[in-house]
Amino acid sequence: MARAEFERVSKRFGDVVALADFTLAVEDGELVTVLGPSGCGKSTLLRLTAGLEPLSGGTIRVGGRSIERLAPHERDVAMVFQSYALYPHMTVRGNIEFPLRMRGAAREDRRRRAEEVAALVEVAALLDRRPAELSGGQRQRVALARALVRHPALFLLDEPLSNVDAPLRAALRQHVRELQRRLEVTTLYVTHEQAEAMTLGDRMVVLDGGRIQQVDAPGAVYERPANTFVAGFVGTPPMNLFGAEVADGALRVGEQRLDVPPPVRERLSGSRRVVVGVRPEAFTAAREDADGLVARPDPTRRELLGAETIVCARVGEHEVTVRLPGSVDEVPTRVAAPFGALHFFAADGGARLGP
Ligand code: ATP
């Protein structure tokens, strides 16, 4: 257990900047998820930390000690990969004991610790089997056990659940969370699945193009995305984003003119064009005289999903997605989102305007 600090960590592969100025402190026992699209630098971050690649710049400290010049085995960092990479010729027990054997642990000690951690991840009954005789979920739990058996100071997980099917993934996700809490091991968990990043993380990092876009508690990232990239990336369906004009204390979207209340006016002062963001669930069926941003649903374009109905609608020339609770047989002719539910971003660069 330890605090992990990343200070201006960067990595270039020739002209490709895989990671740029990555600065983050992961608190002792904290689980931070790293979410981003393919190629954003997630795996690079973990590989640099584990010592599988040298850094191009910056420093990584674990428990106050700089580790970037140490060999992988000296770093007190354990990593679990997407491909479980178990040794096929060894039993489950042999696989779990392997890191301890590499460190010269005594036989009895190896045995006891392997059995302890196998019980924790619920593979104790499988210790004598070989990886080929296990299901995907069981293999992944063995991989977790092998990484945890030596009580690393820092635990790195690189999309560890992406090879297991959806129902099992949900169960394993819960398992990883409980295990991590019980062991209080400082953890970085990389994923491109937002449900995983949101449900597992004490905090989450959103990464794009090798750069941190936002670091915050998952709820805060959802409620207050730092820029249009995060707004459009976190949330399913994603936040609706479209351009609007601000003039004379009013917001103009197509034919609509919405009075901007004074505190928001301050936030938008100086901008003539802004990007407006509105979550699909912010819209509700509205009467003709309703306030707020009005959208006109297209009754022919709806998806019934049981617990909710997704409807396409128009705000002026912009197409937006609306999410209504339950199975909606009769799509309302008008839906509206209250002004307070609108997010504002700079038209230039996409940074969030205001709190
Ligand atoms: P994915 O979710 O697809 O695994 P990722 O976010 O983990 O993606 P990385 O593997 O970290 O992305 O790659 C970040 C960038 O660095 C990509 O543009 C990738 O092509 C590049 N890259 C990674 N490894 C190398 C390498 N060994 N040589 C050259 N470029 C590399």
mmCIF file of C-alpha atoms and ligand atoms in Angstrom:
data_model
loop_
_atom_site.group_PDB
_atom_site.id
_atom_site.type_symbol
_atom_site.label_atom_id
_atom_site.label_comp_id
_atom_site.label_asym_id
_atom_site.label_seq_id
_atom_site.Cartn_x
_atom_site.Cartn_y
_atom_site.Cartn_z
ATOM 1 C CA MET A 1 0.000 0.000 0.000
ATOM 2 C CA ALA A 2 1.268 3.421 -0.903
ATOM 3 C CA ARG A 3 0.489 6.709 -2.526
ATOM 4 C CA ALA A 4 1.385 6.844 -6.215
ATOM 5 C CA GLU A 5 2.378 10.138 -7.798
ATOM 6 C CA PHE A 6 2.750 10.865 -11.474
ATOM 7 C CA GLU A 7 4.474 14.117 -12.298
ATOM 8 C CA ARG A 8 4.475 15.381 -15.874
ATOM 9 C CA VAL A 9 4.902 11.856 -17.186
ATOM 10 C CA SER A 10 5.209 11.719 -20.951
ATOM 11 C CA LYS A 11 5.911 9.153 -23.616
ATOM 12 C CA ARG A 12 6.675 9.608 -27.301
ATOM 13 C CA PHE A 13 7.004 6.881 -29.889
ATOM 14 C CA GLY A 14 8.781 8.730 -32.710
ATOM 15 C CA ASP A 15 6.316 11.449 -33.720
ATOM 16 C CA VAL A 16 3.435 9.935 -31.764
ATOM 17 C CA VAL A 17 2.787 11.515 -28.377
ATOM 18 C CA ALA A 18 1.236 8.612 -26.480
ATOM 19 C CA LEU A 19 1.136 10.430 -23.135
ATOM 20 C CA ALA A 20 1.737 14.119 -22.410
ATOM 21 C CA ASP A 21 2.314 15.827 -19.047
ATOM 22 C CA PHE A 22 0.343 13.246 -17.092
ATOM 23 C CA THR A 23 0.134 14.538 -13.507
ATOM 24 C CA LEU A 24 -1.934 12.729 -10.892
ATOM 25 C CA ALA A 25 -1.687 11.575 -7.273
ATOM 26 C CA VAL A 26 -3.458 8.322 -6.437
ATOM 27 C CA GLU A 27 -4.056 8.232 -2.691
ATOM 28 C CA ASP A 28 -3.150 5.281 -0.523
ATOM 29 C CA GLY A 29 -5.840 2.623 -0.996
ATOM 30 C CA GLU A 30 -7.656 4.602 -3.673
ATOM 31 C CA LEU A 31 -8.965 3.075 -6.899
ATOM 32 C CA VAL A 32 -8.660 5.443 -9.846
ATOM 33 C CA THR A 33 -10.096 4.397 -13.187
ATOM 34 C CA VAL A 34 -8.639 5.690 -16.445
ATOM 35 C CA LEU A 35 -11.190 5.983 -19.232
ATOM 36 C CA GLY A 36 -10.618 6.957 -22.823
ATOM 37 C CA PRO A 37 -11.046 5.911 -26.437
ATOM 38 C CA SER A 38 -8.761 3.477 -28.212
ATOM 39 C CA GLY A 39 -5.263 4.882 -28.650
ATOM 40 C CA CYS A 40 -5.604 7.594 -25.973
ATOM 41 C CA GLY A 41 -2.592 6.332 -24.027
ATOM 42 C CA LYS A 42 -4.227 4.197 -21.321
ATOM 43 C CA SER A 43 -2.063 1.124 -21.742
ATOM 44 C CA THR A 44 1.021 3.270 -22.201
ATOM 45 C CA LEU A 45 0.424 4.802 -18.772
ATOM 46 C CA LEU A 46 0.339 1.377 -17.137
ATOM 47 C CA ARG A 47 3.263 0.031 -19.147
ATOM 48 C CA LEU A 48 5.410 2.993 -18.113
ATOM 49 C CA THR A 49 4.438 2.440 -14.489
ATOM 50 C CA ALA A 50 5.139 -1.281 -14.575
ATOM 51 C CA GLY A 51 8.510 -0.678 -16.222
ATOM 52 C CA LEU A 52 7.702 -2.291 -19.564
ATOM 53 C CA GLU A 53 8.590 0.938 -21.413
ATOM 54 C CA PRO A 54 10.970 3.780 -20.473
ATOM 55 C CA LEU A 55 9.490 7.255 -19.868
ATOM 56 C CA SER A 56 10.293 10.109 -22.268
ATOM 57 C CA GLY A 57 9.922 12.588 -19.402
ATOM 58 C CA GLY A 58 8.601 13.125 -15.907
ATOM 59 C CA THR A 59 8.708 11.007 -12.811
ATOM 60 C CA ILE A 60 6.622 8.330 -11.071
ATOM 61 C CA ARG A 61 6.823 7.915 -7.300
ATOM 62 C CA VAL A 62 5.327 5.035 -5.344
ATOM 63 C CA GLY A 63 5.416 5.436 -1.563
ATOM 64 C CA GLY A 64 7.652 8.475 -2.019
ATOM 65 C CA ARG A 65 10.283 6.587 -4.030
ATOM 66 C CA SER A 66 10.972 7.380 -7.706
ATOM 67 C CA ILE A 67 10.588 4.157 -9.599
ATOM 68 C CA GLU A 68 11.100 5.067 -13.255
ATOM 69 C CA ARG A 69 14.720 3.948 -13.286
ATOM 70 C CA LEU A 70 14.118 0.698 -11.419
ATOM 71 C CA ALA A 71 13.783 -2.683 -13.131
ATOM 72 C CA PRO A 72 10.167 -3.961 -13.248
ATOM 73 C CA HIS A 73 10.684 -6.480 -10.445
ATOM 74 C CA GLU A 74 12.111 -3.802 -8.148
ATOM 75 C CA ARG A 75 9.065 -1.545 -8.421
ATOM 76 C CA ASP A 76 6.621 -3.279 -6.083
ATOM 77 C CA VAL A 77 3.965 -2.880 -8.767
ATOM 78 C CA ALA A 78 1.765 -5.713 -10.098
ATOM 79 C CA MET A 79 -0.107 -5.629 -13.384
ATOM 80 C CA VAL A 80 -3.007 -7.686 -14.731
ATOM 81 C CA PHE A 81 -3.471 -7.693 -18.492
ATOM 82 C CA GLN A 82 -6.503 -8.069 -20.702
ATOM 83 C CA SER A 83 -5.138 -11.401 -21.913
ATOM 84 C CA TYR A 84 -4.745 -13.246 -18.648
ATOM 85 C CA ALA A 85 -1.319 -14.607 -19.633
ATOM 86 C CA LEU A 86 -1.383 -17.546 -17.239
ATOM 87 C CA TYR A 87 1.305 -20.205 -17.632
ATOM 88 C CA PRO A 88 -0.565 -23.058 -19.360
ATOM 89 C CA HIS A 89 1.701 -25.829 -18.113
ATOM 90 C CA MET A 90 1.319 -24.829 -14.461
ATOM 91 C CA THR A 91 -1.633 -25.527 -12.195
ATOM 92 C CA VAL A 92 -3.637 -22.685 -10.711
ATOM 93 C CA ARG A 93 -1.586 -23.081 -7.542
ATOM 94 C CA GLY A 94 1.662 -22.969 -9.530
ATOM 95 C CA ASN A 95 0.509 -19.844 -11.327
ATOM 96 C CA ILE A 96 -0.489 -18.024 -8.145
ATOM 97 C CA GLU A 97 2.694 -19.037 -6.331
ATOM 98 C CA PHE A 98 4.923 -18.060 -9.236
ATOM 99 C CA PRO A 99 5.685 -14.439 -8.212
ATOM 100 C CA LEU A 100 6.548 -15.635 -4.700
ATOM 101 C CA ARG A 101 8.822 -18.337 -6.051
ATOM 102 C CA MET A 102 10.621 -15.713 -8.155
ATOM 103 C CA ARG A 103 11.276 -13.846 -4.933
ATOM 104 C CA GLY A 104 12.587 -16.933 -3.207
ATOM 105 C CA ALA A 105 9.752 -17.264 -0.678
ATOM 106 C CA ALA A 106 9.823 -20.454 1.396
ATOM 107 C CA ARG A 107 7.567 -23.303 0.272
ATOM 108 C CA GLU A 108 5.212 -23.185 3.258
ATOM 109 C CA ASP A 109 4.883 -19.426 3.026
ATOM 110 C CA ARG A 110 4.101 -19.661 -0.703
ATOM 111 C CA ARG A 111 1.484 -22.280 -0.065
ATOM 112 C CA ARG A 112 -0.227 -20.376 2.706
ATOM 113 C CA ARG A 113 -0.311 -17.064 0.821
ATOM 114 C CA ALA A 114 -1.500 -18.670 -2.426
ATOM 115 C CA GLU A 115 -4.331 -20.399 -0.551
ATOM 116 C CA GLU A 116 -5.299 -17.190 1.212
ATOM 117 C CA VAL A 117 -5.556 -15.164 -1.968
ATOM 118 C CA ALA A 118 -7.221 -18.045 -3.885
ATOM 119 C CA ALA A 119 -9.933 -18.045 -1.214
ATOM 120 C CA LEU A 120 -10.347 -14.281 -1.605
ATOM 121 C CA VAL A 121 -10.973 -14.509 -5.353
ATOM 122 C CA GLU A 122 -12.968 -17.736 -4.907
ATOM 123 C CA VAL A 123 -10.786 -20.145 -6.840
ATOM 124 C CA ALA A 124 -9.720 -22.232 -3.825
ATOM 125 C CA ALA A 125 -11.475 -25.302 -5.227
ATOM 126 C CA LEU A 126 -9.566 -25.014 -8.509
ATOM 127 C CA LEU A 127 -5.996 -24.981 -7.242
ATOM 128 C CA ASP A 128 -5.009 -28.247 -8.903
ATOM 129 C CA ARG A 129 -6.474 -27.480 -12.323
ATOM 130 C CA ARG A 130 -4.627 -26.097 -15.297
ATOM 131 C CA PRO A 131 -5.711 -22.864 -17.056
ATOM 132 C CA ALA A 132 -7.161 -24.815 -20.010
ATOM 133 C CA GLU A 133 -9.632 -26.420 -17.603
ATOM 134 C CA LEU A 134 -11.045 -23.065 -16.419
ATOM 135 C CA SER A 135 -13.721 -20.692 -17.709
ATOM 136 C CA GLY A 136 -12.736 -17.176 -18.799
ATOM 137 C CA GLY A 137 -13.979 -15.665 -15.557
ATOM 138 C CA GLN A 138 -12.087 -18.210 -13.467
ATOM 139 C CA ARG A 139 -8.890 -17.565 -15.429
ATOM 140 C CA GLN A 140 -9.253 -13.877 -14.865
ATOM 141 C CA ARG A 141 -9.680 -14.414 -11.126
ATOM 142 C CA VAL A 142 -6.531 -16.547 -11.087
ATOM 143 C CA ALA A 143 -4.707 -13.711 -12.861
ATOM 144 C CA LEU A 144 -5.945 -11.303 -10.172
ATOM 145 C CA ALA A 145 -4.807 -13.712 -7.453
ATOM 146 C CA ARG A 146 -1.366 -14.032 -9.033
ATOM 147 C CA ALA A 147 -0.976 -10.257 -9.114
ATOM 148 C CA LEU A 148 -2.219 -9.768 -5.546
ATOM 149 C CA VAL A 149 -0.351 -12.605 -3.854
ATOM 150 C CA ARG A 150 2.735 -10.536 -3.186
ATOM 151 C CA HIS A 151 0.802 -7.563 -1.774
ATOM 152 C CA PRO A 152 2.026 -4.993 -4.277
ATOM 153 C CA ALA A 153 2.244 -1.330 -3.291
ATOM 154 C CA LEU A 154 0.468 -0.459 -6.520
ATOM 155 C CA PHE A 155 -1.926 -2.588 -8.522
ATOM 156 C CA LEU A 156 -2.371 -1.942 -12.259
ATOM 157 C CA LEU A 157 -5.277 -3.411 -14.200
ATOM 158 C CA ASP A 158 -5.364 -3.091 -17.985
ATOM 159 C CA GLU A 159 -8.904 -3.800 -19.219
ATOM 160 C CA PRO A 160 -8.921 -6.977 -17.121
ATOM 161 C CA LEU A 161 -12.548 -7.845 -17.809
ATOM 162 C CA SER A 162 -12.833 -7.180 -21.528
ATOM 163 C CA ASN A 163 -12.440 -10.846 -22.457
ATOM 164 C CA VAL A 164 -15.353 -12.042 -20.338
ATOM 165 C CA ASP A 165 -18.985 -11.864 -21.401
ATOM 166 C CA ALA A 166 -21.340 -9.173 -20.141
ATOM 167 C CA PRO A 167 -23.193 -10.869 -17.220
ATOM 168 C CA LEU A 168 -19.974 -12.286 -15.805
ATOM 169 C CA ARG A 169 -18.240 -8.966 -16.299
ATOM 170 C CA ALA A 170 -20.741 -7.246 -14.016
ATOM 171 C CA ALA A 171 -20.194 -9.867 -11.309
ATOM 172 C CA LEU A 172 -16.402 -9.741 -11.647
ATOM 173 C CA ARG A 173 -16.454 -5.962 -11.552
ATOM 174 C CA GLN A 174 -18.134 -6.128 -8.172
ATOM 175 C CA HIS A 175 -15.618 -8.721 -7.119
ATOM 176 C CA VAL A 176 -12.643 -6.556 -8.090
ATOM 177 C CA ARG A 177 -14.130 -3.650 -6.167
ATOM 178 C CA GLU A 178 -14.685 -5.678 -3.003
ATOM 179 C CA LEU A 179 -11.260 -7.248 -3.219
ATOM 180 C CA GLN A 180 -9.594 -3.895 -3.723
ATOM 181 C CA ARG A 181 -11.472 -2.410 -0.756
ATOM 182 C CA ARG A 182 -10.657 -5.345 1.474
ATOM 183 C CA LEU A 183 -6.956 -5.294 0.609
ATOM 184 C CA GLU A 184 -6.851 -1.473 0.504
ATOM 185 C CA VAL A 185 -4.416 -1.670 -2.371
ATOM 186 C CA THR A 186 -3.730 1.512 -4.345
ATOM 187 C CA THR A 187 -5.047 0.773 -7.834
ATOM 188 C CA LEU A 188 -5.069 2.206 -11.343
ATOM 189 C CA TYR A 189 -7.713 0.542 -13.496
ATOM 190 C CA VAL A 190 -7.716 1.195 -17.231
ATOM 191 C CA THR A 191 -10.840 0.663 -19.292
ATOM 192 C CA HIS A 192 -12.645 1.941 -22.364
ATOM 193 C CA GLU A 193 -16.004 0.995 -20.805
ATOM 194 C CA GLN A 194 -17.598 3.904 -19.075
ATOM 195 C CA ALA A 195 -19.854 1.758 -16.874
ATOM 196 C CA GLU A 196 -16.740 0.141 -15.494
ATOM 197 C CA ALA A 197 -14.941 3.439 -14.982
ATOM 198 C CA MET A 198 -17.970 4.993 -13.300
ATOM 199 C CA THR A 199 -18.910 2.148 -10.977
ATOM 200 C CA LEU A 200 -15.418 1.107 -9.909
ATOM 201 C CA GLY A 201 -13.558 4.338 -9.469
ATOM 202 C CA ASP A 202 -13.275 6.440 -6.333
ATOM 203 C CA ARG A 203 -12.172 8.943 -8.950
ATOM 204 C CA MET A 204 -11.832 8.674 -12.676
ATOM 205 C CA VAL A 205 -9.411 10.147 -15.178
ATOM 206 C CA VAL A 206 -10.702 10.859 -18.666
ATOM 207 C CA LEU A 207 -7.874 10.705 -21.184
ATOM 208 C CA ASP A 208 -7.852 11.715 -24.845
ATOM 209 C CA GLY A 209 -4.937 12.065 -27.220
ATOM 210 C CA GLY A 210 -2.511 11.301 -24.375
ATOM 211 C CA ARG A 211 -3.772 14.247 -22.316
ATOM 212 C CA ILE A 212 -5.865 14.326 -19.155
ATOM 213 C CA GLN A 213 -9.238 15.903 -19.894
ATOM 214 C CA GLN A 214 -10.676 15.649 -16.391
ATOM 215 C CA VAL A 215 -10.021 14.015 -13.015
ATOM 216 C CA ASP A 216 -12.867 13.836 -10.536
ATOM 217 C CA ALA A 217 -15.352 11.571 -8.756
ATOM 218 C CA PRO A 218 -17.432 9.735 -11.401
ATOM 219 C CA GLY A 219 -20.609 11.565 -10.384
ATOM 220 C CA ALA A 220 -18.890 14.937 -10.706
ATOM 221 C CA VAL A 221 -17.516 14.059 -14.156
ATOM 222 C CA TYR A 222 -21.054 13.229 -15.241
ATOM 223 C CA GLU A 223 -22.617 16.304 -13.639
ATOM 224 C CA ARG A 224 -19.924 18.794 -14.606
ATOM 225 C CA PRO A 225 -17.931 17.627 -17.611
ATOM 226 C CA ALA A 226 -14.824 19.791 -18.024
ATOM 227 C CA ASN A 227 -15.116 20.152 -21.789
ATOM 228 C CA THR A 228 -17.076 19.032 -24.835
ATOM 229 C CA PHE A 229 -14.929 15.911 -25.246
ATOM 230 C CA VAL A 230 -15.843 14.620 -21.770
ATOM 231 C CA ALA A 231 -19.454 15.735 -22.215
ATOM 232 C CA GLY A 232 -19.755 13.727 -25.420
ATOM 233 C CA PHE A 233 -17.781 10.735 -24.162
ATOM 234 C CA VAL A 234 -19.251 10.047 -20.722
ATOM 235 C CA GLY A 235 -22.939 9.126 -20.765
ATOM 236 C CA THR A 236 -25.043 6.803 -22.926
ATOM 237 C CA PRO A 237 -26.608 8.113 -25.025
ATOM 238 C CA PRO A 238 -24.099 10.982 -24.910
ATOM 239 C CA MET A 239 -24.905 14.566 -23.995
ATOM 240 C CA ASN A 240 -26.461 16.536 -26.872
ATOM 241 C CA LEU A 241 -24.126 19.323 -27.972
ATOM 242 C CA PHE A 242 -24.968 22.122 -30.394
ATOM 243 C CA GLY A 243 -24.020 25.711 -31.104
ATOM 244 C CA ALA A 244 -26.060 28.713 -29.975
ATOM 245 C CA GLU A 245 -25.798 32.508 -29.950
ATOM 246 C CA VAL A 246 -25.717 34.662 -26.838
ATOM 247 C CA ALA A 247 -26.940 38.229 -27.342
ATOM 248 C CA ASP A 248 -28.658 40.855 -25.160
ATOM 249 C CA GLY A 249 -28.962 38.573 -22.139
ATOM 250 C CA ALA A 250 -30.618 35.824 -24.147
ATOM 251 C CA LEU A 251 -29.638 32.506 -25.623
ATOM 252 C CA ARG A 252 -30.779 31.963 -29.205
ATOM 253 C CA VAL A 253 -31.158 28.443 -30.492
ATOM 254 C CA GLY A 254 -32.956 28.335 -33.840
ATOM 255 C CA GLU A 255 -36.247 30.186 -33.338
ATOM 256 C CA GLN A 256 -36.045 29.982 -29.576
ATOM 257 C CA ARG A 257 -34.951 32.806 -27.365
ATOM 258 C CA LEU A 258 -34.289 31.922 -23.731
ATOM 259 C CA ASP A 259 -33.675 34.554 -21.082
ATOM 260 C CA VAL A 260 -30.346 33.911 -19.409
ATOM 261 C CA PRO A 261 -30.582 34.345 -15.616
ATOM 262 C CA PRO A 262 -28.015 36.787 -14.158
ATOM 263 C CA PRO A 263 -25.586 34.248 -12.580
ATOM 264 C CA VAL A 264 -25.366 32.340 -15.871
ATOM 265 C CA ARG A 265 -25.122 35.601 -17.805
ATOM 266 C CA GLU A 266 -21.908 36.311 -15.900
ATOM 267 C CA ARG A 267 -20.496 32.941 -16.924
ATOM 268 C CA LEU A 268 -21.306 33.556 -20.563
ATOM 269 C CA SER A 269 -20.174 37.186 -20.660
ATOM 270 C CA GLY A 270 -17.754 37.843 -23.458
ATOM 271 C CA SER A 271 -18.958 34.914 -25.568
ATOM 272 C CA ARG A 272 -21.160 35.442 -28.562
ATOM 273 C CA ARG A 273 -21.248 31.850 -29.626
ATOM 274 C CA VAL A 274 -21.323 28.970 -27.152
ATOM 275 C CA VAL A 275 -21.809 25.228 -27.286
ATOM 276 C CA VAL A 276 -24.892 24.161 -25.340
ATOM 277 C CA GLY A 277 -24.954 20.707 -23.736
ATOM 278 C CA VAL A 278 -28.088 18.928 -22.604
ATOM 279 C CA ARG A 279 -28.354 15.372 -21.338
ATOM 280 C CA PRO A 280 -30.999 13.208 -23.063
ATOM 281 C CA GLU A 281 -32.717 12.596 -19.710
ATOM 282 C CA ALA A 282 -33.023 16.324 -18.970
ATOM 283 C CA PHE A 283 -36.021 16.507 -21.329
ATOM 284 C CA THR A 284 -39.550 15.757 -20.125
ATOM 285 C CA ALA A 285 -42.925 15.948 -21.848
ATOM 286 C CA ALA A 286 -43.997 19.583 -21.809
ATOM 287 C CA ARG A 287 -47.117 21.684 -22.333
ATOM 288 C CA GLU A 288 -47.252 24.378 -25.010
ATOM 289 C CA ASP A 289 -46.481 27.122 -22.498
ATOM 290 C CA ALA A 290 -43.605 25.297 -20.811
ATOM 291 C CA ASP A 291 -40.369 27.160 -20.044
ATOM 292 C CA GLY A 292 -36.933 25.944 -20.971
ATOM 293 C CA LEU A 293 -35.370 24.567 -24.096
ATOM 294 C CA VAL A 294 -38.038 22.962 -26.232
ATOM 295 C CA ALA A 295 -37.466 20.030 -28.585
ATOM 296 C CA ARG A 296 -39.901 18.469 -31.066
ATOM 297 C CA PRO A 297 -39.768 14.679 -31.056
ATOM 298 C CA ASP A 298 -40.137 12.676 -34.247
ATOM 299 C CA PRO A 299 -42.703 9.961 -33.345
ATOM 300 C CA THR A 300 -41.396 7.700 -36.117
ATOM 301 C CA ARG A 301 -37.935 7.608 -34.606
ATOM 302 C CA ARG A 302 -38.046 5.980 -31.198
ATOM 303 C CA GLU A 303 -36.404 2.995 -29.630
ATOM 304 C CA LEU A 304 -38.331 1.131 -26.941
ATOM 305 C CA LEU A 305 -35.838 -0.358 -24.506
ATOM 306 C CA GLY A 306 -38.261 -1.406 -21.785
ATOM 307 C CA ALA A 307 -37.044 0.701 -18.879
ATOM 308 C CA GLU A 308 -36.681 3.726 -21.129
ATOM 309 C CA THR A 309 -37.547 5.061 -24.556
ATOM 310 C CA ILE A 310 -35.021 6.877 -26.715
ATOM 311 C CA VAL A 311 -36.565 9.406 -29.078
ATOM 312 C CA CYS A 312 -34.998 11.579 -31.789
ATOM 313 C CA ALA A 313 -36.094 15.188 -31.635
ATOM 314 C CA ARG A 314 -35.209 18.554 -33.144
ATOM 315 C CA VAL A 315 -34.142 21.804 -31.553
ATOM 316 C CA GLY A 316 -34.127 24.240 -34.465
ATOM 317 C CA GLU A 317 -31.854 22.659 -37.065
ATOM 318 C CA HIS A 318 -30.158 20.407 -34.520
ATOM 319 C CA GLU A 319 -31.040 16.789 -33.957
ATOM 320 C CA VAL A 320 -31.062 15.766 -30.301
ATOM 321 C CA THR A 321 -31.595 12.540 -28.407
ATOM 322 C CA VAL A 322 -34.256 12.434 -25.710
ATOM 323 C CA ARG A 323 -34.557 9.756 -23.090
ATOM 324 C CA LEU A 324 -37.971 9.235 -21.522
ATOM 325 C CA PRO A 325 -38.561 6.796 -18.651
ATOM 326 C CA GLY A 326 -40.561 3.612 -19.290
ATOM 327 C CA SER A 327 -42.108 2.350 -22.513
ATOM 328 C CA VAL A 328 -43.605 5.375 -24.201
ATOM 329 C CA ASP A 329 -46.344 4.382 -26.655
ATOM 330 C CA GLU A 330 -47.417 7.911 -27.479
ATOM 331 C CA VAL A 331 -44.442 10.136 -28.052
ATOM 332 C CA PRO A 332 -45.208 13.671 -26.766
ATOM 333 C CA THR A 333 -45.277 16.393 -29.419
ATOM 334 C CA ARG A 334 -43.114 18.637 -27.264
ATOM 335 C CA VAL A 335 -40.445 18.008 -24.678
ATOM 336 C CA ALA A 336 -38.477 20.591 -22.726
ATOM 337 C CA ALA A 337 -35.342 20.797 -20.596
ATOM 338 C CA PRO A 338 -35.209 23.458 -17.848
ATOM 339 C CA PHE A 339 -32.609 26.180 -18.275
ATOM 340 C CA GLY A 340 -30.827 24.933 -15.143
ATOM 341 C CA ALA A 341 -30.128 21.606 -16.859
ATOM 342 C CA LEU A 342 -28.145 23.231 -19.669
ATOM 343 C CA HIS A 343 -24.349 23.066 -19.761
ATOM 344 C CA PHE A 344 -22.269 25.681 -21.549
ATOM 345 C CA PHE A 345 -18.914 25.293 -23.249
ATOM 346 C CA ALA A 346 -16.668 27.673 -25.132
ATOM 347 C CA ALA A 347 -17.292 27.596 -28.870
ATOM 348 C CA ASP A 348 -13.536 27.900 -29.223
ATOM 349 C CA GLY A 349 -11.732 24.941 -27.595
ATOM 350 C CA GLY A 350 -14.759 23.457 -25.849
ATOM 351 C CA ALA A 351 -13.824 24.270 -22.220
ATOM 352 C CA ARG A 352 -16.666 24.344 -19.704
ATOM 353 C CA LEU A 353 -17.922 27.826 -18.960
ATOM 354 C CA GLY A 354 -18.552 28.349 -15.293
ATOM 355 C CA PRO A 355 -18.980 25.893 -12.424
HETATM 356 P P1 ATP B 1 -6.455 0.666 -26.613
HETATM 357 O O1 ATP B 1 -7.675 0.985 -25.789
HETATM 358 O O2 ATP B 1 -6.767 0.508 -28.055
HETATM 359 O O3 ATP B 1 -5.615 -0.418 -26.032
HETATM 360 P P2 ATP B 1 -4.763 2.700 -25.451
HETATM 361 O O4 ATP B 1 -5.502 3.880 -24.946
HETATM 362 O O5 ATP B 1 -4.320 1.710 -24.446
HETATM 363 O O6 ATP B 1 -5.570 2.009 -26.615
HETATM 364 P P3 ATP B 1 -1.971 2.956 -26.100
HETATM 365 O O7 ATP B 1 -1.721 1.523 -26.376
HETATM 366 O O8 ATP B 1 -1.469 3.505 -24.822
HETATM 367 O O9 ATP B 1 -3.511 3.297 -26.244
HETATM 368 O O10 ATP B 1 -1.342 3.797 -27.312
HETATM 369 C C1 ATP B 1 -1.284 5.222 -27.313
HETATM 370 C C2 ATP B 1 -0.687 5.693 -28.636
HETATM 371 O O11 ATP B 1 0.660 5.298 -28.736
HETATM 372 C C3 ATP B 1 -1.377 5.114 -29.863
HETATM 373 O O12 ATP B 1 -1.404 6.115 -30.844
HETATM 374 C C4 ATP B 1 -0.473 3.980 -30.275
HETATM 375 O O13 ATP B 1 -0.566 3.741 -31.654
HETATM 376 C C5 ATP B 1 0.891 4.488 -29.870
HETATM 377 N N1 ATP B 1 1.803 3.392 -29.506
HETATM 378 C C6 ATP B 1 1.656 2.553 -28.458
HETATM 379 N N2 ATP B 1 2.693 1.700 -28.377
HETATM 380 C C7 ATP B 1 3.515 1.991 -29.406
HETATM 381 C C8 ATP B 1 4.773 1.478 -29.866
HETATM 382 N N3 ATP B 1 5.379 0.483 -29.231
HETATM 383 N N4 ATP B 1 5.311 2.046 -30.953
HETATM 384 C C9 ATP B 1 4.716 3.079 -31.592
HETATM 385 N N5 ATP B 1 3.546 3.621 -31.195
HETATM 386 C C10 ATP B 1 2.948 3.099 -30.123
#
